[in-house]
């Protein structure tokens, strides 16, 4: 299978995904009532998650990429109920984002490829990554574009909207390592002016760039990812 080179990114890195085993493991835990609750204290009444009750299991179809084959995996997410005010909320595992079917590694990899490479465009990224859909015996086997280019635009909008998360993750890293060159490094991340027409889009792109930059750093320092706990704490904002 051949494809055009996509920016400067290694393709294997570019097509990252959560493994179906990871989704299955989480789903089994949800089914058995053993998955951890990643929710923070209730924003409405302050009750801590120790007092939350399992409310319901929500189905979510995840899209994952295995050897350039796009597959769907049915997973379960837990909804929890606050015993103080009866409000409910979904707890997302590390690989899931609210309202997204593709998993975090895929979304992050595409977003990173877009913001890092001044020459990248949404259309080029989509065109560079043709995938084969998993086929069932009674369906036609067609190669289709993996996604619309607008999908990547929306992924950028999503991660680029997590400004509280970026601000707080930056603050935590600086607290842990005050001598770090993080501020200088973040200031050095630039977005090509070709990629935006408004200052708000520029800010969205920059926030997204900061987040993809911070994720591995945070992981190394705190031995845990920004997702899901910190992201949940700031309500994916
Ligand atoms: Zn509550």
PDB file of C-alpha atoms and ligand atoms in Angstrom:
ATOM      1  CA  UNK A   1       0.000   0.000   0.000  1.00  0.00           C
ATOM      2  CA  UNK A   2       1.444   3.359  -0.966  1.00  0.00           C
ATOM      3  CA  UNK A   3       0.632   6.820   0.120  1.00  0.00           C
ATOM      4  CA  UNK A   4       1.998  10.297  -0.159  1.00  0.00           C
ATOM      5  CA  UNK A   5       4.364  11.448   2.494  1.00  0.00           C
ATOM      6  CA  UNK A   6       2.431  13.346   5.073  1.00  0.00           C
ATOM      7  CA  UNK A   7       4.355  16.290   6.421  1.00  0.00           C
ATOM      8  CA  UNK A   8       7.479  15.258   8.231  1.00  0.00           C
ATOM      9  CA  UNK A   9       5.693  12.786  10.436  1.00  0.00           C
ATOM     10  CA  UNK A  10       6.457   9.141  10.437  1.00  0.00           C
ATOM     11  CA  UNK A  11       3.336   7.404   9.177  1.00  0.00           C
ATOM     12  CA  UNK A  12       3.353   4.798  11.899  1.00  0.00           C
ATOM     13  CA  UNK A  13       3.234   7.633  14.407  1.00  0.00           C
ATOM     14  CA  UNK A  14       0.583   9.403  12.412  1.00  0.00           C
ATOM     15  CA  UNK A  15      -1.843   6.490  12.507  1.00  0.00           C
ATOM     16  CA  UNK A  16      -1.853   5.974  16.218  1.00  0.00           C
ATOM     17  CA  UNK A  17      -4.959   4.633  17.810  1.00  0.00           C
ATOM     18  CA  UNK A  18      -6.210   3.064  20.981  1.00  0.00           C
ATOM     19  CA  UNK A  19      -6.058  -0.693  20.697  1.00  0.00           C
ATOM     20  CA  UNK A  20      -9.288  -2.635  20.619  1.00  0.00           C
ATOM     21  CA  UNK A  21      -7.942  -4.634  23.584  1.00  0.00           C
ATOM     22  CA  UNK A  22      -7.688  -1.425  25.612  1.00  0.00           C
ATOM     23  CA  UNK A  23     -11.264  -0.494  24.767  1.00  0.00           C
ATOM     24  CA  UNK A  24     -12.376  -4.054  25.478  1.00  0.00           C
ATOM     25  CA  UNK A  25     -10.604  -4.089  28.834  1.00  0.00           C
ATOM     26  CA  UNK A  26     -12.263  -0.845  29.845  1.00  0.00           C
ATOM     27  CA  UNK A  27     -15.624  -2.105  28.627  1.00  0.00           C
ATOM     28  CA  UNK A  28     -15.249  -5.321  30.642  1.00  0.00           C
ATOM     29  CA  UNK A  29     -14.441  -3.231  33.707  1.00  0.00           C
ATOM     30  CA  UNK A  30     -17.538  -1.098  33.135  1.00  0.00           C
ATOM     31  CA  UNK A  31     -19.662  -4.216  32.732  1.00  0.00           C
ATOM     32  CA  UNK A  32     -18.326  -5.603  36.015  1.00  0.00           C
ATOM     33  CA  UNK A  33     -18.570  -2.261  37.815  1.00  0.00           C
ATOM     34  CA  UNK A  34     -14.804  -2.121  38.282  1.00  0.00           C
ATOM     35  CA  UNK A  35     -13.790   0.890  36.196  1.00  0.00           C
ATOM     36  CA  UNK A  36     -12.385   3.814  38.180  1.00  0.00           C
ATOM     37  CA  UNK A  37     -14.322   7.071  38.389  1.00  0.00           C
ATOM     38  CA  UNK A  38     -12.227   9.876  36.921  1.00  0.00           C
ATOM     39  CA  UNK A  39     -14.717  12.588  37.806  1.00  0.00           C
ATOM     40  CA  UNK A  40     -13.750  15.404  40.171  1.00  0.00           C
ATOM     41  CA  UNK A  41     -15.920  16.571  43.078  1.00  0.00           C
ATOM     42  CA  UNK A  42     -19.424  17.503  41.974  1.00  0.00           C
ATOM     43  CA  UNK A  43     -19.353  21.019  40.485  1.00  0.00           C
ATOM     44  CA  UNK A  44     -22.929  21.584  41.674  1.00  0.00           C
ATOM     45  CA  UNK A  45     -22.777  20.574  45.335  1.00  0.00           C
ATOM     46  CA  UNK A  46     -19.161  19.703  46.111  1.00  0.00           C
ATOM     47  CA  UNK A  47     -19.728  16.045  47.060  1.00  0.00           C
ATOM     48  CA  UNK A  48     -16.555  14.037  46.381  1.00  0.00           C
ATOM     49  CA  UNK A  49     -16.559  11.172  43.857  1.00  0.00           C
ATOM     50  CA  UNK A  50     -16.145   8.617  46.669  1.00  0.00           C
ATOM     51  CA  UNK A  51     -19.863   9.152  47.217  1.00  0.00           C
ATOM     52  CA  UNK A  52     -20.911   8.925  43.576  1.00  0.00           C
ATOM     53  CA  UNK A  53     -23.001   5.951  42.536  1.00  0.00           C
ATOM     54  CA  UNK A  54     -22.874   4.074  39.273  1.00  0.00           C
ATOM     55  CA  UNK A  55     -25.826   5.330  37.277  1.00  0.00           C
ATOM     56  CA  UNK A  56     -25.805   3.685  33.859  1.00  0.00           C
ATOM     57  CA  UNK A  57     -23.640   2.199  31.161  1.00  0.00           C
ATOM     58  CA  UNK A  58     -23.541   4.174  27.956  1.00  0.00           C
ATOM     59  CA  UNK A  59     -22.635   2.587  24.627  1.00  0.00           C
ATOM     60  CA  UNK A  60     -20.095   4.317  22.451  1.00  0.00           C
ATOM     61  CA  UNK A  61     -18.864   3.167  19.053  1.00  0.00           C
ATOM     62  CA  UNK A  62     -15.146   3.864  18.776  1.00  0.00           C
ATOM     63  CA  UNK A  63     -13.302   4.097  15.489  1.00  0.00           C
ATOM     64  CA  UNK A  64      -9.822   2.672  15.574  1.00  0.00           C
ATOM     65  CA  UNK A  65      -7.148   2.178  12.943  1.00  0.00           C
ATOM     66  CA  UNK A  66      -5.256  -1.086  12.727  1.00  0.00           C
ATOM     67  CA  UNK A  67      -2.736  -1.551   9.920  1.00  0.00           C
ATOM     68  CA  UNK A  68      -4.587   1.124   7.937  1.00  0.00           C
ATOM     69  CA  UNK A  69      -7.894  -0.592   8.369  1.00  0.00           C
ATOM     70  CA  UNK A  70     -10.590   1.496   9.977  1.00  0.00           C
ATOM     71  CA  UNK A  71     -12.557  -0.622  12.426  1.00  0.00           C
ATOM     72  CA  UNK A  72     -15.401   0.079  14.766  1.00  0.00           C
ATOM     73  CA  UNK A  73     -15.401  -1.248  18.312  1.00  0.00           C
ATOM     74  CA  UNK A  74     -18.385  -1.090  20.612  1.00  0.00           C
ATOM     75  CA  UNK A  75     -17.363   0.154  24.043  1.00  0.00           C
ATOM     76  CA  UNK A  76     -19.067   1.118  27.265  1.00  0.00           C
ATOM     77  CA  UNK A  77     -18.661   4.266  29.330  1.00  0.00           C
ATOM     78  CA  UNK A  78     -19.891   4.703  32.896  1.00  0.00           C
ATOM     79  CA  UNK A  79     -22.234   7.444  33.963  1.00  0.00           C
ATOM     80  CA  UNK A  80     -22.112   8.324  37.629  1.00  0.00           C
ATOM     81  CA  UNK A  81     -24.695   9.963  39.847  1.00  0.00           C
ATOM     82  CA  UNK A  82     -23.820  12.439  42.572  1.00  0.00           C
ATOM     83  CA  UNK A  83     -25.560  11.393  45.788  1.00  0.00           C
ATOM     84  CA  UNK A  84     -25.683  15.036  46.920  1.00  0.00           C
ATOM     85  CA  UNK A  85     -27.706  16.504  44.065  1.00  0.00           C
ATOM     86  CA  UNK A  86     -28.554  13.559  41.779  1.00  0.00           C
ATOM     87  CA  UNK A  87     -26.798  15.146  38.803  1.00  0.00           C
ATOM     88  CA  UNK A  88     -25.139  12.624  36.463  1.00  0.00           C
ATOM     89  CA  UNK A  89     -21.882  12.789  34.506  1.00  0.00           C
ATOM     90  CA  UNK A  90     -19.883  10.523  32.207  1.00  0.00           C
ATOM     91  CA  UNK A  91     -16.417   9.366  33.217  1.00  0.00           C
ATOM     92  CA  UNK A  92     -14.130   9.110  30.186  1.00  0.00           C
ATOM     93  CA  UNK A  93     -11.157   6.743  30.095  1.00  0.00           C
ATOM     94  CA  UNK A  94      -7.851   8.055  28.729  1.00  0.00           C
ATOM     95  CA  UNK A  95      -8.584   7.102  25.126  1.00  0.00           C
ATOM     96  CA  UNK A  96     -12.007   8.742  24.839  1.00  0.00           C
ATOM     97  CA  UNK A  97     -13.029  12.360  24.395  1.00  0.00           C
ATOM     98  CA  UNK A  98     -16.567  13.691  24.828  1.00  0.00           C
ATOM     99  CA  UNK A  99     -18.578  13.414  21.595  1.00  0.00           C
ATOM    100  CA  UNK A 100     -15.701  11.809  19.684  1.00  0.00           C
ATOM    101  CA  UNK A 101     -15.648   8.356  18.146  1.00  0.00           C
ATOM    102  CA  UNK A 102     -12.038   8.374  17.057  1.00  0.00           C
ATOM    103  CA  UNK A 103      -9.710   7.749  19.951  1.00  0.00           C
ATOM    104  CA  UNK A 104      -7.415  10.306  21.521  1.00  0.00           C
ATOM    105  CA  UNK A 105      -4.165   8.979  19.963  1.00  0.00           C
ATOM    106  CA  UNK A 106      -5.654   9.364  16.464  1.00  0.00           C
ATOM    107  CA  UNK A 107      -7.036  12.831  17.146  1.00  0.00           C
ATOM    108  CA  UNK A 108      -3.799  13.961  18.718  1.00  0.00           C
ATOM    109  CA  UNK A 109      -1.648  12.563  15.896  1.00  0.00           C
ATOM    110  CA  UNK A 110      -3.646  14.314  13.165  1.00  0.00           C
ATOM    111  CA  UNK A 111      -3.795  17.558  15.122  1.00  0.00           C
ATOM    112  CA  UNK A 112      -0.071  17.428  15.759  1.00  0.00           C
ATOM    113  CA  UNK A 113       0.679  16.760  12.090  1.00  0.00           C
ATOM    114  CA  UNK A 114      -1.442  19.754  11.166  1.00  0.00           C
ATOM    115  CA  UNK A 115      -0.132  22.322  13.642  1.00  0.00           C
ATOM    116  CA  UNK A 116       3.535  21.311  13.430  1.00  0.00           C
ATOM    117  CA  UNK A 117       3.963  21.314   9.686  1.00  0.00           C
ATOM    118  CA  UNK A 118       3.558  24.770   8.095  1.00  0.00           C
ATOM    119  CA  UNK A 119       2.793  23.083   4.763  1.00  0.00           C
ATOM    120  CA  UNK A 120       0.090  20.756   6.107  1.00  0.00           C
ATOM    121  CA  UNK A 121      -3.513  21.296   5.106  1.00  0.00           C
ATOM    122  CA  UNK A 122      -6.663  19.443   6.129  1.00  0.00           C
ATOM    123  CA  UNK A 123      -7.162  18.146   2.604  1.00  0.00           C
ATOM    124  CA  UNK A 124      -3.553  17.011   2.272  1.00  0.00           C
ATOM    125  CA  UNK A 125      -3.705  15.135   5.564  1.00  0.00           C
ATOM    126  CA  UNK A 126      -6.858  13.316   4.542  1.00  0.00           C
ATOM    127  CA  UNK A 127      -5.535  12.569   1.067  1.00  0.00           C
ATOM    128  CA  UNK A 128      -2.258  11.303   2.474  1.00  0.00           C
ATOM    129  CA  UNK A 129      -3.947   8.744   4.664  1.00  0.00           C
ATOM    130  CA  UNK A 130      -6.296   6.539   2.682  1.00  0.00           C
ATOM    131  CA  UNK A 131      -7.672   3.777   4.831  1.00  0.00           C
ATOM    132  CA  UNK A 132      -9.496   0.613   4.078  1.00  0.00           C
ATOM    133  CA  UNK A 133     -12.732   0.170   5.937  1.00  0.00           C
ATOM    134  CA  UNK A 134     -13.190  -3.125   7.619  1.00  0.00           C
ATOM    135  CA  UNK A 135     -15.628  -5.005   5.444  1.00  0.00           C
ATOM    136  CA  UNK A 136     -18.207  -7.597   6.208  1.00  0.00           C
ATOM    137  CA  UNK A 137     -18.823 -10.464   3.735  1.00  0.00           C
ATOM    138  CA  UNK A 138     -22.021  -8.894   2.388  1.00  0.00           C
ATOM    139  CA  UNK A 139     -20.666  -5.403   1.811  1.00  0.00           C
ATOM    140  CA  UNK A 140     -18.685  -3.978  -1.078  1.00  0.00           C
ATOM    141  CA  UNK A 141     -15.024  -3.602  -0.439  1.00  0.00           C
ATOM    142  CA  UNK A 142     -14.190  -0.012  -1.272  1.00  0.00           C
ATOM    143  CA  UNK A 143     -11.396   2.210  -0.314  1.00  0.00           C
ATOM    144  CA  UNK A 144     -12.850   5.469   0.869  1.00  0.00           C
ATOM    145  CA  UNK A 145     -11.243   8.542   2.284  1.00  0.00           C
ATOM    146  CA  UNK A 146     -10.789   7.949   5.968  1.00  0.00           C
ATOM    147  CA  UNK A 147     -12.690  11.072   6.846  1.00  0.00           C
ATOM    148  CA  UNK A 148     -13.786  14.421   5.573  1.00  0.00           C
ATOM    149  CA  UNK A 149     -11.158  17.131   5.841  1.00  0.00           C
ATOM    150  CA  UNK A 150     -13.651  19.004   8.033  1.00  0.00           C
ATOM    151  CA  UNK A 151     -13.226  16.221  10.602  1.00  0.00           C
ATOM    152  CA  UNK A 152      -9.661  17.321  11.287  1.00  0.00           C
ATOM    153  CA  UNK A 153     -10.808  20.943  11.402  1.00  0.00           C
ATOM    154  CA  UNK A 154     -13.284  19.961  14.117  1.00  0.00           C
ATOM    155  CA  UNK A 155     -10.664  17.972  16.037  1.00  0.00           C
ATOM    156  CA  UNK A 156      -8.473  21.067  16.110  1.00  0.00           C
ATOM    157  CA  UNK A 157     -11.458  23.100  17.298  1.00  0.00           C
ATOM    158  CA  UNK A 158     -12.061  20.574  20.079  1.00  0.00           C
ATOM    159  CA  UNK A 159      -8.528  20.325  21.427  1.00  0.00           C
ATOM    160  CA  UNK A 160      -8.014  24.029  20.768  1.00  0.00           C
ATOM    161  CA  UNK A 161     -10.938  24.807  23.061  1.00  0.00           C
ATOM    162  CA  UNK A 162      -9.254  23.186  26.080  1.00  0.00           C
ATOM    163  CA  UNK A 163      -7.571  26.422  27.164  1.00  0.00           C
ATOM    164  CA  UNK A 164      -8.168  25.957  30.919  1.00  0.00           C
ATOM    165  CA  UNK A 165      -6.602  22.522  30.647  1.00  0.00           C
ATOM    166  CA  UNK A 166      -3.560  23.873  28.790  1.00  0.00           C
ATOM    167  CA  UNK A 167      -3.138  26.703  31.277  1.00  0.00           C
ATOM    168  CA  UNK A 168      -3.359  24.393  34.276  1.00  0.00           C
ATOM    169  CA  UNK A 169      -1.156  21.672  32.810  1.00  0.00           C
ATOM    170  CA  UNK A 170       1.450  24.336  32.060  1.00  0.00           C
ATOM    171  CA  UNK A 171       1.186  25.637  35.630  1.00  0.00           C
ATOM    172  CA  UNK A 172       1.591  22.151  37.113  1.00  0.00           C
ATOM    173  CA  UNK A 173       4.647  21.380  34.992  1.00  0.00           C
ATOM    174  CA  UNK A 174       6.245  24.700  35.973  1.00  0.00           C
ATOM    175  CA  UNK A 175       5.527  24.009  39.638  1.00  0.00           C
ATOM    176  CA  UNK A 176       7.158  20.593  39.350  1.00  0.00           C
ATOM    177  CA  UNK A 177      10.124  21.961  37.432  1.00  0.00           C
ATOM    178  CA  UNK A 178      10.475  25.723  37.947  1.00  0.00           C
ATOM    179  CA  UNK A 179      13.756  25.809  36.045  1.00  0.00           C
ATOM    180  CA  UNK A 180      12.259  24.265  32.924  1.00  0.00           C
ATOM    181  CA  UNK A 181      12.413  26.075  29.617  1.00  0.00           C
ATOM    182  CA  UNK A 182       8.733  25.361  29.057  1.00  0.00           C
ATOM    183  CA  UNK A 183       7.616  28.981  28.710  1.00  0.00           C
ATOM    184  CA  UNK A 184      10.300  29.614  26.133  1.00  0.00           C
ATOM    185  CA  UNK A 185       9.434  26.404  24.312  1.00  0.00           C
ATOM    186  CA  UNK A 186       5.721  27.250  24.214  1.00  0.00           C
ATOM    187  CA  UNK A 187       6.470  30.764  22.994  1.00  0.00           C
ATOM    188  CA  UNK A 188       8.479  29.183  20.188  1.00  0.00           C
ATOM    189  CA  UNK A 189       5.495  27.244  18.838  1.00  0.00           C
ATOM    190  CA  UNK A 190       4.249  29.144  15.825  1.00  0.00           C
ATOM    191  CA  UNK A 191       1.309  28.594  13.517  1.00  0.00           C
ATOM    192  CA  UNK A 192       1.694  29.324   9.845  1.00  0.00           C
ATOM    193  CA  UNK A 193      -0.375  32.449   8.971  1.00  0.00           C
ATOM    194  CA  UNK A 194      -1.739  30.462   5.996  1.00  0.00           C
ATOM    195  CA  UNK A 195      -3.819  28.442   8.425  1.00  0.00           C
ATOM    196  CA  UNK A 196      -6.087  31.089   9.892  1.00  0.00           C
ATOM    197  CA  UNK A 197      -8.026  34.140   8.885  1.00  0.00           C
ATOM    198  CA  UNK A 198      -9.176  35.275  12.323  1.00  0.00           C
ATOM    199  CA  UNK A 199      -7.377  35.867  15.576  1.00  0.00           C
ATOM    200  CA  UNK A 200      -9.736  33.473  17.339  1.00  0.00           C
ATOM    201  CA  UNK A 201      -8.820  30.621  14.968  1.00  0.00           C
ATOM    202  CA  UNK A 202      -5.157  31.442  15.484  1.00  0.00           C
ATOM    203  CA  UNK A 203      -5.674  31.156  19.236  1.00  0.00           C
ATOM    204  CA  UNK A 204      -7.503  27.838  18.806  1.00  0.00           C
ATOM    205  CA  UNK A 205      -4.626  26.475  16.728  1.00  0.00           C
ATOM    206  CA  UNK A 206      -2.075  27.668  19.266  1.00  0.00           C
ATOM    207  CA  UNK A 207      -3.960  26.150  22.197  1.00  0.00           C
ATOM    208  CA  UNK A 208      -4.130  22.884  20.295  1.00  0.00           C
ATOM    209  CA  UNK A 209      -0.398  23.090  19.524  1.00  0.00           C
ATOM    210  CA  UNK A 210       0.388  23.729  23.197  1.00  0.00           C
ATOM    211  CA  UNK A 211      -1.729  20.774  24.266  1.00  0.00           C
ATOM    212  CA  UNK A 212      -0.116  18.271  21.902  1.00  0.00           C
ATOM    213  CA  UNK A 213       3.269  19.603  23.008  1.00  0.00           C
ATOM    214  CA  UNK A 214       2.437  19.335  26.717  1.00  0.00           C
ATOM    215  CA  UNK A 215       0.950  15.823  26.650  1.00  0.00           C
ATOM    216  CA  UNK A 216       4.189  13.781  26.481  1.00  0.00           C
ATOM    217  CA  UNK A 217       5.975  16.176  28.823  1.00  0.00           C
ATOM    218  CA  UNK A 218       3.246  15.880  31.443  1.00  0.00           C
ATOM    219  CA  UNK A 219       3.340  12.098  31.092  1.00  0.00           C
ATOM    220  CA  UNK A 220       7.077  11.987  31.802  1.00  0.00           C
ATOM    221  CA  UNK A 221       6.898  14.319  34.799  1.00  0.00           C
ATOM    222  CA  UNK A 222       3.769  12.978  36.482  1.00  0.00           C
ATOM    223  CA  UNK A 223       3.791   9.374  35.229  1.00  0.00           C
ATOM    224  CA  UNK A 224       0.200   9.836  34.141  1.00  0.00           C
ATOM    225  CA  UNK A 225      -1.444  11.497  31.192  1.00  0.00           C
ATOM    226  CA  UNK A 226      -3.208  14.853  30.995  1.00  0.00           C
ATOM    227  CA  UNK A 227      -6.158  12.657  29.939  1.00  0.00           C
ATOM    228  CA  UNK A 228      -8.386  11.656  31.573  1.00  0.00           C
ATOM    229  CA  UNK A 229      -7.980  13.022  35.107  1.00  0.00           C
ATOM    230  CA  UNK A 230      -6.763  16.556  34.580  1.00  0.00           C
ATOM    231  CA  UNK A 231      -8.961  16.960  31.502  1.00  0.00           C
ATOM    232  CA  UNK A 232     -11.968  15.771  33.488  1.00  0.00           C
ATOM    233  CA  UNK A 233     -11.094  18.082  36.363  1.00  0.00           C
ATOM    234  CA  UNK A 234     -11.345  21.044  34.006  1.00  0.00           C
ATOM    235  CA  UNK A 235     -14.451  19.667  32.334  1.00  0.00           C
ATOM    236  CA  UNK A 236     -12.732  19.317  28.950  1.00  0.00           C
ATOM    237  CA  UNK A 237     -12.491  23.089  28.668  1.00  0.00           C
TER     238      UNK A 237
HETATM  239 ZN1  LIG B   1     -23.724  17.053  43.368  1.00  0.00          ZN
END
